[in-house]
Structure formats: structure tokens, C-alpha cells
Short mmCIF file of C-alpha atoms and ligand atoms in Angstrom, two decimals:
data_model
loop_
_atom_site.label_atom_id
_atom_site.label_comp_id
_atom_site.label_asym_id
_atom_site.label_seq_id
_atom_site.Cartn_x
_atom_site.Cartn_y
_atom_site.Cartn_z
CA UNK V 1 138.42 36.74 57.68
CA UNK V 2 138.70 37.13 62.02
CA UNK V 3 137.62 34.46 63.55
CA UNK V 4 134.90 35.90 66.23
CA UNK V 5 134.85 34.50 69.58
CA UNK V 6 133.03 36.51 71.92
CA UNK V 7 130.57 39.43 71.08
CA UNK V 8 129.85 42.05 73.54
CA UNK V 9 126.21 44.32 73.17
CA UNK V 10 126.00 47.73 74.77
CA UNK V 11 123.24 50.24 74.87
CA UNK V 12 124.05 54.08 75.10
CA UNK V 13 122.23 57.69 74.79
CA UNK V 14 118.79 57.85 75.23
CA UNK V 15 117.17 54.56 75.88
CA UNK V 16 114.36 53.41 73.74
CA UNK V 17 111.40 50.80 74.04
CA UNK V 18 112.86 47.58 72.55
CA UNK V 19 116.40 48.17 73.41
CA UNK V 20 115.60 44.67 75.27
CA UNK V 21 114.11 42.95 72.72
CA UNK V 22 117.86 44.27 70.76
CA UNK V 23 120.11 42.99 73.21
CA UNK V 24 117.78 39.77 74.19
CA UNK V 25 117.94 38.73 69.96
CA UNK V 26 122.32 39.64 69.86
CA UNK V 27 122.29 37.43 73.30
CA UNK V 28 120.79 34.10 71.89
CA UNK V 29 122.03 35.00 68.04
CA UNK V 30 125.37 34.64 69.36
CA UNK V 31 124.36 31.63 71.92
CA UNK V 32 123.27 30.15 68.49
CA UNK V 33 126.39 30.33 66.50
CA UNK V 34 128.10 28.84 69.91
CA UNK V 35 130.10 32.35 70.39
CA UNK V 36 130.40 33.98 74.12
CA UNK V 37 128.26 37.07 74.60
CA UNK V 38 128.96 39.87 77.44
CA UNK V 39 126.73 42.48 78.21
CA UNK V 40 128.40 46.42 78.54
CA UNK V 41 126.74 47.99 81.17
CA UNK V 42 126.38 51.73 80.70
CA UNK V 43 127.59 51.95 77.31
CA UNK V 44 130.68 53.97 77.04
CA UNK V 45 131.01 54.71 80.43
CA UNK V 46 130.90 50.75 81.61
CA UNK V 47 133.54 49.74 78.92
CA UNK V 48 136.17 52.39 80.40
CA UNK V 49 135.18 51.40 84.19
CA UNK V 50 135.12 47.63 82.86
CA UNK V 51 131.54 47.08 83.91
CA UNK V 52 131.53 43.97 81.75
CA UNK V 53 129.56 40.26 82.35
CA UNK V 54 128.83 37.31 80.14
CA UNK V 55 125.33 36.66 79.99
CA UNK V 56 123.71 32.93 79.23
CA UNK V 57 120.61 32.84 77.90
CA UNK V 58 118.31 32.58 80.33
CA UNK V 59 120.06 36.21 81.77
CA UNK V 60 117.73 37.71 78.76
CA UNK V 61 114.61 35.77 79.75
CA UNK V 62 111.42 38.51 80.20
CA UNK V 63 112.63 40.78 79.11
CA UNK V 64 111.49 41.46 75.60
CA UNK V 65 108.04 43.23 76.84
CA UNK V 66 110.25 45.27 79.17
CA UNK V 67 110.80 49.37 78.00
CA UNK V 68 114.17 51.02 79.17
CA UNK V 69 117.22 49.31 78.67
CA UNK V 70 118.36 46.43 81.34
CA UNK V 71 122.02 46.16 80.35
CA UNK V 72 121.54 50.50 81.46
CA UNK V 73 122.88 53.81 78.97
CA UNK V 74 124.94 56.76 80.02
CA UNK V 75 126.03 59.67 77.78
CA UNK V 76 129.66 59.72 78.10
CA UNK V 77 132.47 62.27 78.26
CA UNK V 78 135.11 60.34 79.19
CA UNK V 79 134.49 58.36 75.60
CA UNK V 80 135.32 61.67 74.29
CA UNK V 81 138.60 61.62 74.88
CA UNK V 82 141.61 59.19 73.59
CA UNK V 83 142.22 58.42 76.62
CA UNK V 84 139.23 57.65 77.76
CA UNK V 85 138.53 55.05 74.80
CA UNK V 86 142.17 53.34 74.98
CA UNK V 87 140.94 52.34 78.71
CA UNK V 88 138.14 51.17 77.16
CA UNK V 89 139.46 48.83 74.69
CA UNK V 90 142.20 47.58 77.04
CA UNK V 91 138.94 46.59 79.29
CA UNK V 92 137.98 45.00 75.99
CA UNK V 93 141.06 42.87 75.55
CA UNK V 94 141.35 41.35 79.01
CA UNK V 95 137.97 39.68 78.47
CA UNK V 96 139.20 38.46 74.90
CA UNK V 97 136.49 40.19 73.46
CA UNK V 98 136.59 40.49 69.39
CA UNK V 99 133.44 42.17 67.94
CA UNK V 100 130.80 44.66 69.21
CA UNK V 101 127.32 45.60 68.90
CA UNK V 102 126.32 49.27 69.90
CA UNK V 103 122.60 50.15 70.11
CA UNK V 104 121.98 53.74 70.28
CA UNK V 105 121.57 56.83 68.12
CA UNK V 106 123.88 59.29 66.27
CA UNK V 107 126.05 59.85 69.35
CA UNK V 108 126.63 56.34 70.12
CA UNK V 109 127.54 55.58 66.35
CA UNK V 110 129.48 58.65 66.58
CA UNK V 111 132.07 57.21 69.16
CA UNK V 112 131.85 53.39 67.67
CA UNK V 113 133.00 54.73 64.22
CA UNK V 114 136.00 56.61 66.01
CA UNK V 115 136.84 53.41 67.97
CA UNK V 116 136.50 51.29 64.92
CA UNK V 117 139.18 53.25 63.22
CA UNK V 118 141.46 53.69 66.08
CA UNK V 119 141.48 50.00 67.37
CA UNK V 120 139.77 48.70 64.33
CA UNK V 121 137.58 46.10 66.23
CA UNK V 122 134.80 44.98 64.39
CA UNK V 123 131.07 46.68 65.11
CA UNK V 124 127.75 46.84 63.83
CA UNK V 125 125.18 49.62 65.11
CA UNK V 126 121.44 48.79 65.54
CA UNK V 127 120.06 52.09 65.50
CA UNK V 128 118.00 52.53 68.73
CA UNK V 129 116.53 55.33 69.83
CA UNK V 130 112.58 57.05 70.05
CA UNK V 131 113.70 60.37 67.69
CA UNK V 132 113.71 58.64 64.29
CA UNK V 133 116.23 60.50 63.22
CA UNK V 134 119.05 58.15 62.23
CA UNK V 135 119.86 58.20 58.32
CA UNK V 136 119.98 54.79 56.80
CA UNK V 137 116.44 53.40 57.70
CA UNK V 138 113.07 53.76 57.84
CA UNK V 139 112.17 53.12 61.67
CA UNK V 140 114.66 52.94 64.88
CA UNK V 141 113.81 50.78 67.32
CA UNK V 142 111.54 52.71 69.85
CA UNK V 143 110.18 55.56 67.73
CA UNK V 144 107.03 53.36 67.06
CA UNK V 145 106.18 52.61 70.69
CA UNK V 146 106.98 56.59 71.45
CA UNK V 147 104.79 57.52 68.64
CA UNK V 148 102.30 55.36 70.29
CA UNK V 149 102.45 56.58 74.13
CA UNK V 150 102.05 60.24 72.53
CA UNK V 151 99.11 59.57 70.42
CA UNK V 152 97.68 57.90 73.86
CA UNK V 153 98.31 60.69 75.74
CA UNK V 154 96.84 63.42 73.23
CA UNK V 155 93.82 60.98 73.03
CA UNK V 156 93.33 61.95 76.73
CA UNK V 157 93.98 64.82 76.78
CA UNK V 158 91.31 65.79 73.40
CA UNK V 159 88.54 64.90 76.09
CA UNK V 160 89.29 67.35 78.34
CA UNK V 161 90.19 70.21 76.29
CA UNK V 162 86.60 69.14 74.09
CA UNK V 163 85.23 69.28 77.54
CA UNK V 164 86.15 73.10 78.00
CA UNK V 165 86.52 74.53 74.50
CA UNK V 166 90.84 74.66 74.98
CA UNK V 167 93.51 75.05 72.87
CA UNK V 168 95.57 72.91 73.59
CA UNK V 169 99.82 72.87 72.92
CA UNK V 170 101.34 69.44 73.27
CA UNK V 171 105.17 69.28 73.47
CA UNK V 172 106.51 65.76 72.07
CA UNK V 173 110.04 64.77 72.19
CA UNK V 174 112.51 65.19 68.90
CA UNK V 175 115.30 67.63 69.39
CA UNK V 176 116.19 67.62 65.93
CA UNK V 177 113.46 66.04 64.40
CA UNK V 178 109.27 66.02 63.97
CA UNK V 179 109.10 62.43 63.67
CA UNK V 180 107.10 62.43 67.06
CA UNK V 181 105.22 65.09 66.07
CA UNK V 182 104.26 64.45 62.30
CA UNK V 183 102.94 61.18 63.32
CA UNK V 184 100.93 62.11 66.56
CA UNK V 185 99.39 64.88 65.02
CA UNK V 186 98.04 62.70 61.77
CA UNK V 187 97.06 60.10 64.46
CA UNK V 188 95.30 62.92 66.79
CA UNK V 189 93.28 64.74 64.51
CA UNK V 190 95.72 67.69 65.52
CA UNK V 191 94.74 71.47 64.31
CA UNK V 192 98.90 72.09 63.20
CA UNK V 193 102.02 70.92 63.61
CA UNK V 194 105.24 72.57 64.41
CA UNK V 195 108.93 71.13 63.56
CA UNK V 196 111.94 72.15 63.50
CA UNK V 197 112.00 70.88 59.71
CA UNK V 198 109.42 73.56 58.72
CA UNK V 199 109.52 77.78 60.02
CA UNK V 200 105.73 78.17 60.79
CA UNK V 201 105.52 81.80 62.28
CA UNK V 202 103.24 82.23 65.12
CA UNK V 203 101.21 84.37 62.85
CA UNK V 204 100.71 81.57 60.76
CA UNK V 205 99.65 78.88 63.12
CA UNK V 206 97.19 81.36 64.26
CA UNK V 207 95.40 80.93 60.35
CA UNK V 208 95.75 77.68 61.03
CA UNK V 209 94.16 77.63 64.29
CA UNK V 210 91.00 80.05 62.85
CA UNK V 211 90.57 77.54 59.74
CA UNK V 212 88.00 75.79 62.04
CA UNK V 213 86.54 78.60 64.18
CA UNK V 214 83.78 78.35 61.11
CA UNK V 215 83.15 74.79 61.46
CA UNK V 216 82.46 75.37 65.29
CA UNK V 217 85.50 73.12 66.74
CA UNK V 218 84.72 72.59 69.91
CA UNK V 219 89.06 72.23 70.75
CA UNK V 220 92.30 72.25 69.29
CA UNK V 221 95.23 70.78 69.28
CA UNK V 222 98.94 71.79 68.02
CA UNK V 223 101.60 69.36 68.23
CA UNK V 224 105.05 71.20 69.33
CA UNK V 225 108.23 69.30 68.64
CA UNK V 226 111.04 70.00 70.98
CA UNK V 227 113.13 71.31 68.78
CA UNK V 228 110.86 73.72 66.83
CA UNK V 229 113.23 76.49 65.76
CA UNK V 230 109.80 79.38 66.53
CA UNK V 231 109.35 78.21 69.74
CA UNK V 232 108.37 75.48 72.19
CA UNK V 233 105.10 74.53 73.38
CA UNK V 234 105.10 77.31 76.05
CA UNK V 235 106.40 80.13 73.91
CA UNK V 236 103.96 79.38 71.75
CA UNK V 237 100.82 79.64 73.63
CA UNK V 238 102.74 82.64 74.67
CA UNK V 239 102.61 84.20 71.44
CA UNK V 240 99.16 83.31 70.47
CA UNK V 241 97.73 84.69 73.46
CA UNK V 242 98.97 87.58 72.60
CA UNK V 243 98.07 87.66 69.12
CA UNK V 244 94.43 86.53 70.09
CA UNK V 245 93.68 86.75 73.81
CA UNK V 246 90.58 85.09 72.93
CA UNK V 247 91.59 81.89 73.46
CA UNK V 248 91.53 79.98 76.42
CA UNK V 249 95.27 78.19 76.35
CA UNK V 250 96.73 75.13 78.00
CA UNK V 251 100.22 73.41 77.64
CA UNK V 252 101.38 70.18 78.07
CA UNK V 253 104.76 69.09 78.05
CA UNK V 254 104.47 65.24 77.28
CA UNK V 255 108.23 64.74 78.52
CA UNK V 256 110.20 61.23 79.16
CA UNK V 257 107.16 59.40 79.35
CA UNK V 258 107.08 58.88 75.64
CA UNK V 259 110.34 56.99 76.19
CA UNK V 260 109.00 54.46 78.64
CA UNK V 261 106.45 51.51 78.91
CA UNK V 262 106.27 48.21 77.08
CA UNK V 263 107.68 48.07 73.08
CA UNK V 264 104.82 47.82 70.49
CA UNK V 265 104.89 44.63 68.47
CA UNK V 266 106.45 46.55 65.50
CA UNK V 267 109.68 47.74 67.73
CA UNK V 268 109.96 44.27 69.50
CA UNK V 269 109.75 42.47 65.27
CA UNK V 270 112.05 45.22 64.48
CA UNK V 271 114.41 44.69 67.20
CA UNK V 272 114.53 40.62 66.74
CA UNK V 273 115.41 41.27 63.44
CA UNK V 274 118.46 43.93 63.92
CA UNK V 275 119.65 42.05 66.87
CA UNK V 276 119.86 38.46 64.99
CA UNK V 277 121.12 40.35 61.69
CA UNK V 278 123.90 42.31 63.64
CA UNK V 279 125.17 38.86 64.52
CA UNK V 280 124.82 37.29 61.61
CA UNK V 281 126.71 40.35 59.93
CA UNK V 282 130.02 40.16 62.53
CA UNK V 283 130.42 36.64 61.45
CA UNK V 284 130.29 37.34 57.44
CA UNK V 285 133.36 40.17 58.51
CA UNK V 286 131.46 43.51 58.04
CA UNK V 287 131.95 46.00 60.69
CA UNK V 288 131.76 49.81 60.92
CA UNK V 289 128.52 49.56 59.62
CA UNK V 290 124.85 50.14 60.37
CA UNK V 291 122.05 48.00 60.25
CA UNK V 292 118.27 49.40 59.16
CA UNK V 293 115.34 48.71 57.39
CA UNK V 294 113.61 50.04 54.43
CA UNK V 295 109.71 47.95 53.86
CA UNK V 296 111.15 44.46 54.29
CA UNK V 297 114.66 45.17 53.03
CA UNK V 298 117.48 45.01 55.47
CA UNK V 299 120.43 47.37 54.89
CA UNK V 300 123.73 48.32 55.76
CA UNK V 301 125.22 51.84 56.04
CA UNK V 302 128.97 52.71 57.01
CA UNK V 303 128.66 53.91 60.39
CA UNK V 304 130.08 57.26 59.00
CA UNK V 305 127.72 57.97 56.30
CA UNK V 306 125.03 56.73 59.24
CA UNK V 307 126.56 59.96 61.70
CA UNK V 308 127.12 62.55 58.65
CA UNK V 309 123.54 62.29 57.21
CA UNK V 310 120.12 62.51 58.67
CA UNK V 311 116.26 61.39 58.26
CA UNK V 312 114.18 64.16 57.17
CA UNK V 313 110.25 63.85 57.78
CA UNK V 314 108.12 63.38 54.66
CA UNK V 315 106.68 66.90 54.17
CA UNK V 316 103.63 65.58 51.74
CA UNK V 317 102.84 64.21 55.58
CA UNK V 318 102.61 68.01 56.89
CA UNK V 319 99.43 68.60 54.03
CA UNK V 320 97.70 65.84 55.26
CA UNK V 321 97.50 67.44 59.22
CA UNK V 322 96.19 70.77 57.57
CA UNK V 323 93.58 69.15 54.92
CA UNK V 324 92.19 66.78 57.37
CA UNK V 325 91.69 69.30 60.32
CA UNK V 326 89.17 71.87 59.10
O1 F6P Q 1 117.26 61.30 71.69
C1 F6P Q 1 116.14 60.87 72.36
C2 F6P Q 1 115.61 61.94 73.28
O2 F6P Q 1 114.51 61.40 73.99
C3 F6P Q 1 115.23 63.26 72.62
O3 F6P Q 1 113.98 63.23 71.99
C4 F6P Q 1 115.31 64.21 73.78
O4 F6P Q 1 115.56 65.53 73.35
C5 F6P Q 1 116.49 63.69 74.55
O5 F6P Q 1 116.59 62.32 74.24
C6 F6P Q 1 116.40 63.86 76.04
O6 F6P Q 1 117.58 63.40 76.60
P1 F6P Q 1 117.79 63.16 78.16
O7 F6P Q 1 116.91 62.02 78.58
O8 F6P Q 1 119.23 62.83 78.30
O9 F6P Q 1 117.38 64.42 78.81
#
């Protein structure tokens, strides 16, 4: 078994609330076990342009209530190419470091598998990032705070559209995914759902939308996902309006502000927990693997399987938004 020396954490993609609380627990996990930790600043991008510094302990104080990511993410190209990552791993070698953590989604897993088998340094990914979307566990660290700032928002927005009889067409964040979506919309009281796991016509959200005109709503709401394949948010109320001009439409496109603000207590426990197992997992000699949660249960998925498969929304979820909104 390798001896590890000196860990080094980087965040990349899109940040995620708790992404602190990630690196903060891999900072004093390490400190713990007496084995150097750098910080990667910019993901990918910093370990080509060698944008590398040890960090103490104290360099991770306050910041577990913090949202973003202090250690800073970039989507990189340059990764992309061989090039590209052998610069990165000679950057690697000149600060004698021996093991990595990488906290991001299915992009940043994507280039630490293809580094793992090309230099074959050790890393384990703590899957970070607000979509949900990551095969091999149950949450990713930020999805429950996101979940959280959109149910907020929709709260705020119900009084006003109440206020003036409106339907209303949120837009949530999930490119691939309804995670966002699912789970506002049961929170919020929503009228329907639409994500890009199910093909809801616009004709068919419009039945949806009458199922209450008997019980005398007063508004209604319809959680868009991103990434729904029949439209967005905008094309929607688009299509409705002309379906039934009746209505009285508004839009909102929630945007990156699902993405910020302080982690909920769930994505900082969540975090700790990843962050001090990742460690913990370098020095029993896995790498090229995953870390996640199912219930209580950690688990461990190769980094491959982790890229090739995804999470899929429960669909029993979708009845519950149209039984408990008539
Ligand atoms: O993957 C997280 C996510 O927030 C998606 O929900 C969204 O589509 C995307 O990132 C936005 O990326 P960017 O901030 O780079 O525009």
C-alpha cells in the first residue's frame, strides 16, 4: 500500500452550498492523520497553471456557513486535452503531492477518472453539486440547500400571484435532471411539474392546470426544470396562452440564485461526513472511486460507473404533485 503524504482538495464545475464545509472536513481530516493538505484553486484550470497552496487549519476557519466555493471552480478545456493534464500532474509532482480529492459533479469525475488512469494517482470524488444528478448516492452536497432557496422563493412568489389570480411558471435549475423541480413543487403546493424525465405536452399541462378551475384556485403554479425536453418556462407560458388566452401568465426564471447563500444543516452533516470519509478512504488505498450516501450508509462507486450512470427522480413523487393540487 502508498504511503500518502500530502493530499490536495479541489473544487470544479458548478459550485454548490457546502463545497466549504467539503474542503474545510478533507483540510483538518488530513491535519488529523498528520498528512500535508494543499488547496487547488480553480479546479482543473489551477492544477495546469499550478495555482497550488498548503493550507493549516485555521486557513478553513468560517467557513463552513459560507455558500460558493473559497478554494474557487472553473470548467476547463485545457483539462481536455493530454496535454493539458500532463502539465497538470507535473504541477502535482513538484509539490510532492500523492493523493487527491475532487469535489464536483459528472464533469469533474469525468476528468479525475481519465487522470487516474493515465498517471494513476490516487483520488476519491465527493460528489458536489446542486443538480442531484450524480449516480451512486442519494443526495450531493448542495442540492438540499438549492432545493431550499427555490421552495423560498416560490413561497414568495405564491403571495403575489394569490394576490392577482396568476399563473405562474417558475424555472428551477437541473439541466438534465427534475431533482429541483420534483422537490419544490411537492414543497410549494405546485399545480404541475415539468422534467425532462417525463414528456408532458402543453396540452396536457393545460388539464392539469383546469383540474382546479372547479375548486376556485385563486393561483397556480408550474414548476419548469431547465432542461424540460417540451419547453422552458417561457415557451411554456407561450404555449398555454395560446391554447387558453384566458389566463393571465407570469414567468420567473429562478436562475443562479438557487446556487448561492448559506448550506442547510443537512448539506453542511453531509459534507463533514464525505470530506472526513474521503480521507479516511486515501489512507486505506482506494482511489478512482466515489464517495455517497444511501439513509446512513456510506458508499463507494468507481469513478467510472459514477460518470456512465445517472440518478433518475422517483416518479411515484410526480403522483403526489398532481393528487395533492386539486
Ligand atoms: O450543474 C449545476 C448547474 O447549476 C445546472 O443546474 C445549470 O444548468 C448549470 O450548472 C449552470 O452552469 P453555469 O453556472 O456554468 O452557467
Amino acid at each position: 500500500m502508498r504511503t500518502i503524504k500530502h493530499i490536495a482538495v479541489f473544487t470544479s464545475g458548478g459550485d454548490s452550498p457546502g463545497m466549504n464545509a467539503a474542503v474545510r472536513a478533507v483540510v483538518r481530516a488530513g491535519l488529523y492523520h498528520e498528512i500535508k493538505v494543499s488547496a487547488i484553486y480553480r479546479g482543473f484550470e489551477g492544477m495546469i497553471e499550478n495555482d497550488i497552496a498548503v493550507l493549516d487549519s485555521r486557513s478553513v476557519a468560517h467557513i463552513i456557513d459560507k455558500g460558493g466555493t473559497k478554494i474557487k471552480s472553473a470548467r476547463s478545456k485545457a483539462f481536455k486535452t493530454k496535454e493539458g493534464r500532463q502539465k497538470a500532474f507535473n504541477n502535482l509532482k513538484k509539490h510532492n503531492i500523492d493523493a487527491l480529492v475532487a469535489i464536483g459533479g459528472d464533469g469533474t469525475f469525468t476528468g479525475a477518472h481519465i487522470f487516474y488512469q493515465e498517471f494513476k494517482i490516487p483520488i476519491i470524488g465527493i460528489p458536489g453539486t446542486i443538480d442531484n444528478d450524480i449516480y451512486g448516492t442519494s443526495f450531493t452536497i448542495g442540492y438540499d440547500t438549492a432545493s431550499n432557496n427555490a421552495m423560498k422563493a416560490v413561497d414568495m412568489i405564491r403571495d403575489t400571484a394569490t394576490s392577482h389570480n396568476r399563473l405562474f411558471f417558475v424555472e428551477v435549475m437541473g439541466r438534465d435532471a427534475g431533482f429541483i423541480a420534483l422537490r419544490t413543487a411537492i414543497a410549494c403546493g405546485a399545480k404541475a411539474v415539468m422534467v425532462p424525465e417525463t414528456k408532458i405536452q402543453p396540452k396536457e399541462l393545460l388539464a392539469l392546470i383546469n383540474k382546479g378551475k372547479s375548486a376556485k384556485k385563486s393561483s397556480s403554479i408550474v414548476i419548469v426544470a431547465e432542461g424540460n425536453e417540451n419547453g422552458n418556462a417561457t415557451e411554456l407560458a407561450e404555449a398555454i396562452n395560446k391554447l387558453d388566452p384566458h389566463f393571465d401568465t407570469k414567468v420567473t426564471i429562478l436562475g443562479h440564485i438557487q446556487r448561492g447563500g448559506s448550506p442547510t444543516t443537512y448539506d453542511r452533516i453531509l459534507a463533514a461526513k464525505l470530506g472526513v470519509a474521503a480521507v479516511d478512504a486515501l489512507l486505506k488505498g482506494k482511489e478512482d472511486l466515489m464517495l455517497g450516501v444511501y439513509d446512513k450508509e456510506l458508499t463507494f462507486t468507481p469513478l467510472e460507473k459514477a460518470i456512465k450512470k445517472h440518478n433518475y427522480i422517483d416518479k411515484d413523487l410526480l403522483r403526489l404533485v398532481e393528487i395533492l393540487s386539486i
